[in-house]
XYZ file of C-alpha atoms in Angstrom:
395
model
C -92.940 60.571 69.288
C -90.375 63.408 69.253
C -87.606 60.924 69.276
C -89.093 59.062 66.316
C -89.456 62.320 64.351
C -85.699 63.038 65.134
C -84.520 59.623 64.094
C -86.440 59.884 60.767
C -84.911 63.131 60.246
C -81.517 61.991 60.860
C -82.119 59.092 58.441
C -83.255 61.505 55.693
C -80.170 63.585 56.130
C -77.949 60.495 55.922
C -79.754 59.274 52.835
C -79.436 62.654 51.044
C -75.666 62.913 51.871
C -74.974 59.206 50.982
C -73.713 57.709 47.851
C -76.818 55.809 47.229
C -78.798 59.212 46.960
C -76.633 60.135 44.076
C -76.629 56.827 42.255
C -78.974 55.440 39.565
C -78.822 51.637 39.119
C -80.940 49.938 36.505
C -80.072 46.254 36.293
C -81.112 44.083 33.347
C -84.381 42.306 33.532
C -82.777 39.233 31.963
C -78.993 38.475 31.662
C -77.449 39.591 28.369
C -76.762 36.838 25.898
C -73.744 36.949 23.650
C -73.958 37.334 19.820
C -73.515 34.418 17.419
C -69.978 33.045 17.079
C -67.854 33.796 14.071
C -67.034 30.896 11.798
C -64.660 32.813 9.391
C -63.406 36.177 8.418
C -66.164 37.805 6.324
C -65.571 39.531 2.927
C -67.170 42.779 4.209
C -68.207 44.437 7.482
C -70.580 47.168 8.096
C -71.344 49.499 11.070
C -73.956 48.227 13.322
C -74.020 50.807 15.988
C -72.033 53.336 17.892
C -72.107 55.005 21.358
C -70.155 57.639 23.295
C -67.399 56.109 25.615
C -65.125 58.814 26.766
C -64.100 57.090 30.003
C -62.612 54.053 28.134
C -59.490 53.779 26.140
C -60.313 50.478 24.378
C -63.618 48.732 23.854
C -64.539 47.017 27.041
C -65.815 43.353 26.541
C -66.911 41.823 29.880
C -68.644 38.382 29.828
C -71.472 38.674 27.273
C -71.650 42.549 27.268
C -70.065 45.439 25.576
C -69.639 48.130 28.140
C -69.466 51.798 27.259
C -68.783 54.646 29.691
C -69.133 58.348 29.360
C -69.483 61.226 32.077
C -70.643 59.357 35.095
C -72.576 56.694 33.262
C -71.663 53.088 32.601
C -73.798 50.973 30.169
C -73.998 47.280 29.400
C -75.068 46.733 25.762
C -76.105 43.878 23.549
C -73.121 43.446 21.229
C -75.187 42.822 18.113
C -77.625 45.748 18.371
C -76.081 48.273 20.862
C -79.383 48.235 22.865
C -78.912 49.307 26.446
C -79.477 46.300 28.800
C -78.357 47.823 32.050
C -76.856 51.050 33.295
C -75.140 52.438 36.454
C -74.708 56.124 36.983
C -73.379 58.533 39.676
C -73.245 62.286 39.935
C -69.407 62.385 39.642
C -66.980 61.816 36.702
C -65.591 58.431 35.883
C -61.821 58.043 35.998
C -61.578 54.801 34.051
C -63.668 51.618 33.323
C -62.325 48.129 32.443
C -63.138 44.534 32.704
C -61.394 42.091 34.975
C -61.649 38.784 36.814
C -63.153 36.609 34.111
C -63.616 33.707 36.432
C -65.200 35.639 39.234
C -68.603 33.874 38.864
C -71.297 32.881 36.366
C -71.682 36.455 35.262
C -68.307 36.000 33.612
C -66.140 38.505 35.326
C -66.631 42.005 36.672
C -66.981 45.580 35.208
C -64.703 47.903 37.264
C -66.106 51.465 37.288
C -63.686 54.032 39.079
C -65.089 57.314 39.990
C -63.474 60.551 41.150
C -63.749 61.055 44.914
C -62.482 64.719 44.411
C -60.217 66.655 42.116
C -57.129 64.957 43.417
C -58.130 61.323 43.744
C -59.893 58.456 41.937
C -61.080 56.750 44.954
C -64.512 55.290 44.572
C -64.586 51.904 42.829
C -67.759 49.980 42.019
C -67.751 46.345 40.814
C -70.657 45.327 38.508
C -71.755 41.958 36.999
C -71.341 42.303 33.326
C -74.459 40.184 32.346
C -76.976 42.118 34.519
C -75.229 45.328 35.818
C -75.829 44.340 39.403
C -73.613 46.018 41.953
C -71.453 43.306 43.660
C -68.765 45.292 45.509
C -66.979 48.557 46.257
C -63.758 49.755 47.554
C -61.704 52.901 48.041
C -58.317 52.787 46.206
C -55.811 55.718 46.513
C -54.944 56.324 42.938
C -54.689 59.666 41.014
C -56.461 60.838 37.958
C -54.927 59.356 34.807
C -54.779 55.992 36.217
C -55.483 52.958 33.950
C -56.475 49.378 34.782
C -54.719 46.404 33.448
C -55.992 42.830 34.099
C -54.343 39.536 34.095
C -55.761 36.259 35.612
C -56.948 36.928 39.134
C -55.345 40.429 39.493
C -55.987 44.008 38.325
C -53.610 46.710 38.618
C -54.459 50.436 38.954
C -51.422 52.382 37.526
C -49.871 55.605 38.868
C -46.680 57.558 38.360
C -46.022 57.852 42.140
C -48.083 55.015 43.572
C -49.986 51.862 42.082
C -51.912 49.068 43.615
C -53.089 45.671 42.715
C -56.532 44.047 43.821
C -58.047 40.597 43.568
C -61.724 39.843 42.625
C -63.172 40.830 46.088
C -61.375 44.250 45.654
C -59.049 43.520 48.495
C -55.667 45.086 47.834
C -52.845 42.626 47.327
C -50.044 45.018 46.550
C -49.288 48.660 47.182
C -46.036 50.079 45.599
C -44.418 53.445 45.666
C -45.207 56.533 47.666
C -48.012 55.117 49.683
C -50.468 57.847 50.636
C -51.159 56.890 54.270
C -48.742 53.993 55.163
C -49.679 51.851 58.238
C -45.998 50.917 58.494
C -43.177 53.154 57.513
C -40.078 51.716 55.672
C -41.923 48.901 53.867
C -41.551 50.317 50.340
C -38.147 49.832 48.485
C -38.111 52.995 46.446
C -40.862 55.311 47.423
C -39.208 58.397 45.739
C -38.993 56.878 42.350
C -41.587 57.529 39.468
C -43.231 54.683 37.361
C -42.783 55.343 33.745
C -44.592 52.218 32.554
C -46.196 49.042 34.041
C -47.171 45.718 32.661
C -48.880 42.761 34.392
C -48.703 39.173 33.492
C -49.799 36.067 35.486
C -48.931 36.844 39.076
C -46.089 39.437 38.351
C -45.884 43.139 37.812
C -43.108 44.676 35.882
C -42.323 48.401 36.287
C -39.945 50.782 34.746
C -38.721 53.148 37.484
C -36.880 56.417 37.371
C -35.164 57.210 40.623
C -33.330 60.470 41.837
C -29.579 60.087 41.528
C -29.610 57.215 38.945
C -28.343 57.840 35.611
C -30.547 55.343 33.725
C -33.931 53.748 34.105
C -34.629 50.768 36.330
C -36.505 47.514 35.673
C -38.412 45.994 38.697
C -40.430 42.860 38.998
C -42.663 42.296 41.853
C -45.335 39.684 43.001
C -48.773 40.926 42.210
C -50.405 38.814 44.988
C -47.878 38.620 47.792
C -48.403 37.575 51.412
C -48.427 41.179 52.668
C -49.808 43.999 50.486
C -47.830 46.561 52.427
C -44.376 44.790 51.941
C -43.763 44.283 48.199
C -42.098 40.916 47.228
C -39.437 41.998 44.758
C -38.071 39.357 42.504
C -35.324 41.731 41.125
C -34.602 45.373 40.355
C -31.788 46.151 37.947
C -30.476 49.301 36.229
C -31.135 49.293 32.536
C -28.597 50.256 29.990
C -30.188 53.707 29.155
C -33.286 55.785 29.582
C -36.734 56.255 27.900
C -37.384 52.536 28.534
C -40.893 50.976 28.121
C -41.759 47.812 29.878
C -43.839 45.868 27.159
C -44.972 42.562 28.585
C -44.591 40.033 31.383
C -44.973 36.328 30.835
C -44.702 33.392 33.312
C -41.081 33.268 32.820
C -39.863 36.507 31.134
C -40.277 40.280 31.256
C -39.586 42.342 28.133
C -38.519 46.056 28.007
C -37.899 48.255 24.988
C -35.149 50.962 24.744
C -34.270 53.398 22.102
C -30.764 54.352 20.661
C -30.864 51.979 18.907
C -34.331 50.528 19.365
C -34.049 47.195 20.822
C -36.119 44.832 23.008
C -34.350 43.311 26.074
C -35.669 40.123 27.613
C -34.943 39.166 31.247
C -35.881 36.090 33.299
C -37.644 36.466 36.657
C -34.246 36.317 38.414
C -33.174 39.431 36.623
C -30.801 37.962 34.266
C -30.862 39.266 30.638
C -31.426 36.252 28.373
C -31.970 37.928 24.936
C -31.728 41.137 22.895
C -33.730 41.836 19.751
C -33.426 44.692 17.268
C -36.619 46.598 16.748
C -37.726 48.135 13.392
C -39.309 51.134 15.049
C -38.315 54.890 15.119
C -36.845 56.187 18.427
C -39.818 58.509 18.704
C -42.163 55.476 19.261
C -40.385 54.649 22.565
C -41.923 57.120 24.928
C -43.772 56.831 28.185
C -47.327 55.440 27.339
C -50.396 57.186 28.353
C -51.559 56.140 31.876
C -48.289 54.123 32.174
C -49.611 51.157 30.216
C -48.157 49.816 26.958
C -50.690 49.445 24.206
C -50.976 45.602 24.002
C -53.349 42.750 23.600
C -52.739 38.993 24.177
C -54.586 36.893 21.613
C -53.867 33.184 21.114
C -50.758 32.830 23.295
C -49.136 35.856 21.762
C -48.604 39.472 22.670
C -49.262 42.159 20.250
C -47.757 45.563 20.944
C -48.564 48.878 19.157
C -45.541 51.069 19.300
C -47.281 54.202 17.888
C -46.555 53.484 14.231
C -46.279 49.585 14.002
C -47.736 46.552 15.596
C -45.242 43.962 16.829
C -46.312 40.388 17.513
C -44.305 38.661 20.248
C -44.090 35.092 21.349
C -46.409 34.712 24.410
C -43.851 32.824 26.450
C -40.349 33.967 25.338
C -41.625 37.388 24.466
C -39.306 37.304 21.198
C -40.556 39.440 18.219
C -42.068 37.245 15.544
C -43.253 39.723 12.961
C -44.184 43.370 12.525
C -47.129 45.012 10.793
C -46.150 48.554 9.469
C -48.524 51.532 9.295
C -50.613 50.149 12.047
C -53.174 52.128 14.088
C -53.437 49.789 17.086
C -52.724 46.308 18.346
C -54.220 43.092 16.894
C -57.102 40.941 18.150
C -58.106 37.424 17.386
C -61.046 37.083 15.126
C -62.249 33.682 13.718
C -58.984 31.860 12.618
C -56.951 35.017 12.072
C -55.484 38.231 13.580
C -56.950 41.704 12.519
C -54.941 44.818 12.828
C -56.438 48.315 12.319
C -54.743 50.200 9.442
C -55.752 53.271 7.472
C -58.834 52.428 5.540
C -59.638 49.153 7.075
C -58.709 46.034 8.983
C -55.775 43.989 7.877
C -56.332 40.184 8.183
C -53.243 38.105 9.021
C -52.303 34.504 9.597
C -51.794 34.186 13.284
C -48.718 31.969 13.036
C -46.635 33.464 10.098
C -48.182 37.038 9.844
C -48.913 36.327 6.073
C -51.268 39.065 4.727
C -54.710 37.517 4.042
C -56.369 40.763 2.857
C -57.933 43.827 4.190
C -61.543 44.573 5.352
C -62.411 48.044 4.170
C -63.588 50.350 7.002
C -64.362 54.023 6.468
C -63.223 55.971 9.421
C -61.357 59.238 10.241
C -57.662 59.259 10.887
C -56.347 58.446 14.339
C -55.524 55.432 16.689
C -57.873 52.639 16.877
C -58.242 49.972 19.564
C -59.938 46.615 18.910
C -61.968 44.042 20.604
C -64.145 41.179 19.529
C -67.128 39.445 20.896
C -68.586 36.678 18.767
C -69.120 37.941 15.190
C -68.935 41.607 16.375
C -65.734 43.616 15.946
C -65.408 46.711 18.097
C -63.411 49.737 17.508
C -62.614 52.630 20.005
C -62.129 55.667 18.087
C -61.304 58.551 20.318
C -64.352 59.026 22.510
C -66.601 56.619 20.675
C -67.143 52.748 20.441
C -68.202 51.539 16.978
C -69.541 48.158 16.380
C -68.871 46.244 13.029
C -70.794 43.146 11.852
C -70.307 40.916 8.932
C -72.422 41.764 5.757
């Protein structure tokens, strides 16, 4: 009897001190259904709902859900109404939240919620089904506060100035790069003392602008995102660039593009490290600075890449990464909506022909000044404005 009491007491202590005791998970009773599809660009849109989302930098669309995240709480919402359909909450702050692995299962991907382990690390990652909010996985990455997630295909990268890592849908690490916090084997990293100024992922490759001690210019490195050994990066090439303040913009199946100031230009390399093109950029030098979290502000609609420089949105060919056209006075990158691209501009959303960039009009939107990140789910357009997500529906 005494032994039973002791065992029960130990169990209670373990429960109270475990993560489960400090977690509230409320899955959806029924899977979320997406909103109606959009058949054409409307003449007007109106605000349908808004919600706080300080832990995201852009609207998170995962499967049929719009996901907002604030404090320690992640919420899956009905896109049309904003109704909370599921939630997941912990008693610690979120570092970042994003969508990834769209082909993971019938839930159409994963929601990745990264929590702080302590003041120095973002080390507690939870994977959720977007349609129900059910917890389907967890892992312990070794990234620092300020990290951002970027997804492409079957990989997600967690950025970092000194160290970054890539994972696949089961949250197994497929690449670690940089100053590895606790290396199993020493001497496996090619440049552990360099810093990562910017990172872009595309397909199965990761492009990194590195700054290394003793080098007079930035360096562009391309590595496999899903190599045979996560501890030993498979480097396609690493080459000095003709200057500093470089920003890696995008990686395609055959190319990697990096922007440099003085004068502003876009250099394009193939995956063997040969420069194959140089394009002038109509942007101020001041736009070419290290992006927050090390990620360029881009989207990839309809086999294109749209890059917001800070004052303009530049549309690139999705394969060759050559600039096609530029939108002046933009507040963020473009998204595909109906048969057009829409770009946030002061006072509204500019509607553009996706092939030529021809101006098709502007949907008026009353919002305060500041950057805007867009997403679309069916007929619903979503704007991230600072710490809020705002949903717009056709009138």
